[in-house]
């Protein structure tokens, strides 16, 4: 997306801010839309030069959870959050940490209908962390280069979806995100209806995650013929790789 105007109930957006980019105008418009639609607005960022952003992922999750409950209790349409994450410690922006907590926030946004915009300063992140942050949000805002070309996000409950293309460029980010999801549930249901293509590196990443957690199972639903044939040709139809590809 090119602006925050289209955001709606349940949307989770990664806003990757480039150096010198204006954030004041879009933020004001985001707040104004909240007033227009009857949303409770929560801004976690800077005010008068003073840092007011979340100090940790856990504090952000708690703020969003409490805000969502209050919005429900007080009769707002939903909670609308814009969180500036540029002040997080470097250790909290490692790819696996970003994936773990953004996927948790995505599930909350999808289940409770929260509008959540996560603001990152591109210059403060490693290229790997940038790719990871973008890949685990269903929506992206920013003028800079966008990679990877897949999105992994919550569908509803314990179901997740992958869309776009999982190729060499995004395989590492996909593997990290998938590993975080598999660690949570005995069976991971992954909807591939929106998946355009997954090359051998993406399939290998999937196999590696599954092979490393044989106490879990991954079900790929709506896997097309090309995906199923490629999986077979690569020799991944094996008991040590607990993945089931379903039409």
Coordinates of N, CA, C and O in Angstrom, one line a residue, residues 148-237:
X148 N 11.2 -9.8 1.3 CA 11.0 -10.8 0.2 C 9.6 -10.7 -0.4 O 8.9 -9.8 0.0
X149 N 9.4 -11.6 -1.3 CA 8.1 -11.5 -2.0 C 7.0 -12.4 -1.5 O 6.0 -12.7 -2.2
X150 N 7.2 -13.0 -0.3 CA 6.2 -13.8 0.3 C 5.6 -13.1 1.5 O 6.2 -12.1 2.0
X151 N 4.4 -13.5 1.9 CA 3.8 -13.0 3.2 C 3.3 -14.2 3.9 O 2.6 -15.0 3.4
X152 N 3.6 -14.3 5.2 CA 3.1 -15.4 6.1 C 2.4 -14.7 7.2 O 2.9 -13.8 7.9
X153 N 1.1 -15.1 7.3 CA 0.2 -14.3 8.3 C -0.9 -15.2 8.8 O -1.2 -16.3 8.2
X154 N -1.6 -14.8 9.8 CA -2.6 -15.5 10.5 C -3.9 -15.5 9.6 O -4.3 -14.4 9.2
X155 N -4.6 -16.6 9.5 CA -5.9 -16.7 8.8 C -7.0 -16.6 9.8 O -7.9 -15.7 9.7
X156 N -6.9 -17.4 10.8 CA -7.9 -17.4 11.9 C -7.5 -18.6 12.8 O -7.2 -19.7 12.4
X157 N -7.6 -18.3 14.1 CA -7.4 -19.4 15.1 C -5.9 -19.9 14.9 O -5.0 -19.2 14.9
X158 N -5.8 -21.2 14.7 CA -4.5 -21.9 14.6 C -4.1 -22.1 13.1 O -3.2 -22.8 12.8
X159 N -4.8 -21.4 12.2 CA -4.5 -21.5 10.8 C -3.8 -20.3 10.3 O -4.1 -19.1 10.6
X160 N -2.8 -20.6 9.4 CA -2.0 -19.5 8.8 C -2.0 -19.6 7.3 O -2.3 -20.7 6.7
X161 N -1.6 -18.5 6.6 CA -1.6 -18.5 5.2 C -0.2 -18.0 4.7 O 0.4 -17.2 5.4
X162 N 0.2 -18.5 3.5 CA 1.4 -18.0 2.9 C 1.0 -17.6 1.5 O 0.2 -18.3 0.8
X163 N 1.4 -16.4 1.1 CA 1.1 -15.9 -0.3 C 2.3 -15.4 -1.0 O 3.4 -15.2 -0.3
X164 N 2.2 -15.1 -2.3 CA 3.3 -14.6 -3.0 C 4.3 -15.7 -3.5 O 3.8 -16.7 -3.9
X165 N 5.5 -15.4 -3.5 CA 6.6 -16.2 -4.0 C 7.6 -16.5 -2.9 O 8.2 -15.6 -2.3
X166 N 7.9 -17.8 -2.7 CA 9.0 -18.2 -1.8 C 10.1 -18.7 -2.6 O 10.1 -19.8 -3.2
X167 N 11.2 -17.9 -2.8 CA 12.3 -18.3 -3.6 C 13.6 -18.1 -2.9 O 13.6 -17.9 -1.7
X168 N 14.7 -18.1 -3.6 CA 16.0 -18.0 -3.0 C 16.1 -16.7 -2.2 O 16.7 -16.7 -1.1
X169 N 15.5 -15.6 -2.6 CA 15.6 -14.3 -1.9 C 14.9 -14.4 -0.5 O 15.4 -13.7 0.4
X170 N 13.9 -15.1 -0.4 CA 13.1 -15.1 0.8 C 13.2 -16.4 1.6 O 12.5 -16.5 2.7
X171 N 13.9 -17.4 1.1 CA 13.9 -18.8 1.8 C 14.3 -18.7 3.2 O 13.7 -19.4 4.1
X172 N 15.4 -17.9 3.5 CA 15.9 -17.9 4.9 C 14.8 -17.3 5.8 O 14.6 -17.8 7.0
X173 N 14.2 -16.2 5.4 CA 13.1 -15.6 6.2 C 11.9 -16.5 6.4 O 11.3 -16.6 7.5
X174 N 11.6 -17.2 5.3 CA 10.5 -18.1 5.4 C 10.8 -19.3 6.4 O 9.9 -19.6 7.2
X175 N 12.0 -19.8 6.3 CA 12.4 -20.9 7.2 C 12.3 -20.4 8.7 O 11.8 -21.1 9.6
X176 N 12.8 -19.2 9.0 CA 12.8 -18.7 10.3 C 11.3 -18.5 10.8 O 11.0 -19.0 11.9
X177 N 10.5 -17.9 10.0 CA 9.1 -17.7 10.4 C 8.4 -19.0 10.6 O 7.6 -19.2 11.6
X178 N 8.6 -20.0 9.7 CA 7.9 -21.3 9.8 C 8.4 -22.0 11.0 O 7.6 -22.7 11.7
X179 N 9.7 -21.9 11.4 CA 10.2 -22.6 12.6 C 9.5 -22.0 13.8 O 9.2 -22.8 14.8
X180 N 9.3 -20.7 13.9 CA 8.6 -20.1 15.0 C 7.2 -20.7 15.1 O 6.7 -20.9 16.2
X181 N 6.5 -20.8 14.0 CA 5.1 -21.3 14.1 C 5.0 -22.8 14.5 O 4.2 -23.2 15.3
X182 N 5.9 -23.6 13.9 CA 5.9 -25.0 14.2 C 6.2 -25.3 15.7 O 5.6 -26.2 16.2
X183 N 6.9 -24.4 16.3 CA 7.3 -24.6 17.7 C 6.0 -24.4 18.6 O 6.0 -24.8 19.8
X184 N 5.0 -23.8 18.1 CA 3.8 -23.5 18.9 C 2.7 -24.6 19.0 O 2.0 -24.6 20.0
X185 N 2.6 -25.3 17.9 CA 1.4 -26.2 17.8 C 1.8 -27.6 17.3 O 2.8 -27.7 16.6
X186 N 1.1 -28.6 17.7 CA 1.4 -30.0 17.2 C 1.2 -30.2 15.7 O 1.9 -30.9 15.1
X187 N 0.2 -29.5 15.2 CA -0.1 -29.5 13.7 C -0.2 -28.1 13.2 O -1.1 -27.3 13.7
X188 N 0.6 -27.7 12.3 CA 0.5 -26.4 11.7 C -0.3 -26.5 10.4 O 0.1 -27.2 9.4
X189 N -1.4 -25.8 10.3 CA -2.2 -25.7 9.1 C -1.8 -24.5 8.3 O -2.0 -23.4 8.8
X190 N -1.3 -24.7 7.1 CA -0.8 -23.6 6.3 C -1.5 -23.6 5.0 O -1.4 -24.5 4.2
X191 N -2.3 -22.5 4.8 CA -3.1 -22.4 3.5 C -2.2 -21.8 2.4 O -1.6 -20.7 2.6
X192 N -2.1 -22.5 1.3 CA -1.3 -22.1 0.2 C -2.1 -21.6 -1.0 O -1.5 -21.5 -2.1
X193 N -3.4 -21.2 -0.8 CA -4.2 -20.8 -1.9 C -3.6 -19.5 -2.5 O -3.7 -19.3 -3.7
X194 N -3.0 -18.7 -1.8 CA -2.4 -17.4 -2.3 C -1.0 -17.6 -2.7 O -0.4 -16.6 -3.2
X195 N -0.4 -18.8 -2.6 CA 1.0 -19.0 -3.0 C 1.1 -19.1 -4.5 O 0.6 -20.0 -5.1
X196 N 1.9 -18.2 -5.1 CA 2.1 -18.3 -6.5 C 3.1 -19.3 -6.9 O 3.0 -20.0 -7.9
X197 N 4.2 -19.4 -6.2 CA 5.3 -20.3 -6.5 C 6.2 -20.5 -5.4 O 6.5 -19.5 -4.6
X198 N 6.8 -21.7 -5.2 CA 7.8 -22.0 -4.2 C 8.9 -22.8 -4.9 O 8.6 -23.8 -5.5
X199 N 10.1 -22.2 -5.0 CA 11.2 -22.9 -5.7 C 11.9 -23.9 -4.8 O 11.5 -24.2 -3.7
X200 N 12.9 -24.5 -5.3 CA 13.6 -25.6 -4.6 C 14.2 -25.1 -3.3 O 14.2 -25.9 -2.3
X201 N 14.6 -23.9 -3.2 CA 15.2 -23.4 -1.9 C 14.1 -23.2 -0.9 O 14.3 -23.5 0.3
X202 N 12.9 -22.8 -1.3 CA 11.8 -22.6 -0.4 C 11.3 -24.0 0.1 O 11.0 -24.2 1.3
X203 N 11.2 -25.0 -0.9 CA 10.8 -26.3 -0.5 C 11.8 -27.0 0.4 O 11.5 -27.7 1.4
X204 N 13.1 -26.7 0.2 CA 14.1 -27.2 1.1 C 14.0 -26.6 2.5 O 14.2 -27.3 3.5
X205 N 13.7 -25.3 2.5 CA 13.6 -24.7 3.8 C 12.4 -25.3 4.6 O 12.5 -25.6 5.8
X206 N 11.3 -25.6 3.9 CA 10.2 -26.3 4.5 C 10.5 -27.6 5.0 O 10.2 -28.0 6.2
X207 N 11.3 -28.4 4.2 CA 11.7 -29.7 4.6 C 12.6 -29.7 5.8 O 12.5 -30.5 6.7
X208 N 13.5 -28.7 5.8 CA 14.5 -28.6 7.0 C 13.7 -28.3 8.3 O 14.1 -28.9 9.3
X209 N 12.7 -27.4 8.2 CA 12.0 -27.1 9.4 C 11.3 -28.4 9.9 O 11.3 -28.7 11.1
X210 N 10.6 -29.1 9.0 CA 9.8 -30.3 9.4 C 10.7 -31.4 9.9 O 10.4 -32.1 10.9
X211 N 11.9 -31.6 9.2 CA 12.8 -32.6 9.6 C 13.4 -32.4 11.1 O 13.6 -33.3 11.8
X212 N 13.5 -31.1 11.4 CA 14.0 -30.7 12.7 C 13.0 -30.8 13.8 O 13.4 -30.8 15.0
X213 N 11.7 -31.0 13.5 CA 10.7 -31.1 14.5 C 9.8 -32.2 14.1 O 8.6 -32.0 13.7
X214 N 10.3 -33.4 14.3 CA 9.5 -34.6 13.9 C 8.4 -34.9 14.9 O 7.6 -35.8 14.6
X215 N 8.3 -34.2 16.0 CA 7.2 -34.4 16.9 C 6.0 -33.5 16.5 O 5.0 -33.5 17.1
X216 N 6.2 -32.7 15.4 CA 5.1 -31.9 14.9 C 4.8 -32.3 13.5 O 5.5 -33.1 12.9
X217 N 3.7 -31.7 13.0 CA 3.3 -32.0 11.6 C 2.9 -30.7 10.9 O 2.3 -29.9 11.5
X218 N 3.2 -30.6 9.6 CA 2.8 -29.5 8.8 C 1.8 -29.9 7.7 O 2.2 -30.8 7.0
X219 N 0.7 -29.3 7.7 CA -0.3 -29.6 6.6 C -0.4 -28.4 5.7 O -0.7 -27.3 6.1
X220 N 0.0 -28.6 4.4 CA -0.2 -27.6 3.4 C -1.5 -27.8 2.7 O -1.6 -28.8 1.9
X221 N -2.4 -26.9 2.9 CA -3.7 -27.0 2.2 C -3.7 -26.2 1.0 O -3.1 -25.2 0.9
X222 N -4.5 -26.6 0.0 CA -4.6 -26.0 -1.3 C -3.3 -25.9 -2.0 O -2.9 -25.0 -2.7
X223 N -2.5 -27.0 -1.8 CA -1.2 -27.1 -2.6 C -1.5 -27.5 -4.0 O -2.1 -28.5 -4.3
X224 N -1.0 -26.7 -5.0 CA -1.3 -27.0 -6.4 C -0.5 -28.1 -6.9 O 0.5 -28.6 -6.2
X225 N -0.7 -28.5 -8.1 CA -0.1 -29.7 -8.7 C 1.4 -29.4 -8.8 O 2.2 -30.3 -8.6
X226 N 1.8 -28.2 -9.2 CA 3.3 -27.9 -9.4 C 4.0 -28.1 -8.1 O 5.1 -28.6 -8.0
X227 N 3.4 -27.6 -7.0 CA 4.0 -27.7 -5.7 C 4.1 -29.1 -5.3 O 5.2 -29.5 -4.8
X228 N 3.1 -29.9 -5.4 CA 3.1 -31.3 -5.0 C 4.1 -32.1 -5.9 O 4.8 -33.0 -5.3
X229 N 4.2 -31.8 -7.2 CA 5.1 -32.6 -8.0 C 6.6 -32.2 -7.7 O 7.4 -33.1 -7.6
X230 N 6.8 -30.9 -7.5 CA 8.2 -30.5 -7.1 C 8.6 -31.1 -5.8 O 9.8 -31.6 -5.7
X231 N 7.7 -31.2 -4.8 CA 8.0 -31.8 -3.5 C 8.5 -33.3 -3.7 O 9.4 -33.7 -3.1
X232 N 7.7 -34.0 -4.6 CA 8.0 -35.4 -4.8 C 9.3 -35.5 -5.6 O 10.2 -36.4 -5.2
X233 N 9.6 -34.7 -6.6 CA 10.8 -34.8 -7.4 C 12.0 -34.5 -6.6 O 13.1 -35.1 -6.8
X234 N 11.9 -33.7 -5.6 CA 13.1 -33.4 -4.7 C 13.3 -34.4 -3.6 O 14.3 -34.3 -2.9
X235 N 12.4 -35.5 -3.6 CA 12.6 -36.6 -2.7 C 12.2 -36.3 -1.3 O 12.7 -36.9 -0.3
X236 N 11.3 -35.4 -1.1 CA 10.9 -35.0 0.3 C 9.7 -35.8 0.8 O 9.3 -35.6 1.9
X237 N 9.1 -36.7 0.0 CA 8.1 -37.5 0.5 C 8.7 -38.7 1.3 O 9.0 -39.8 0.8

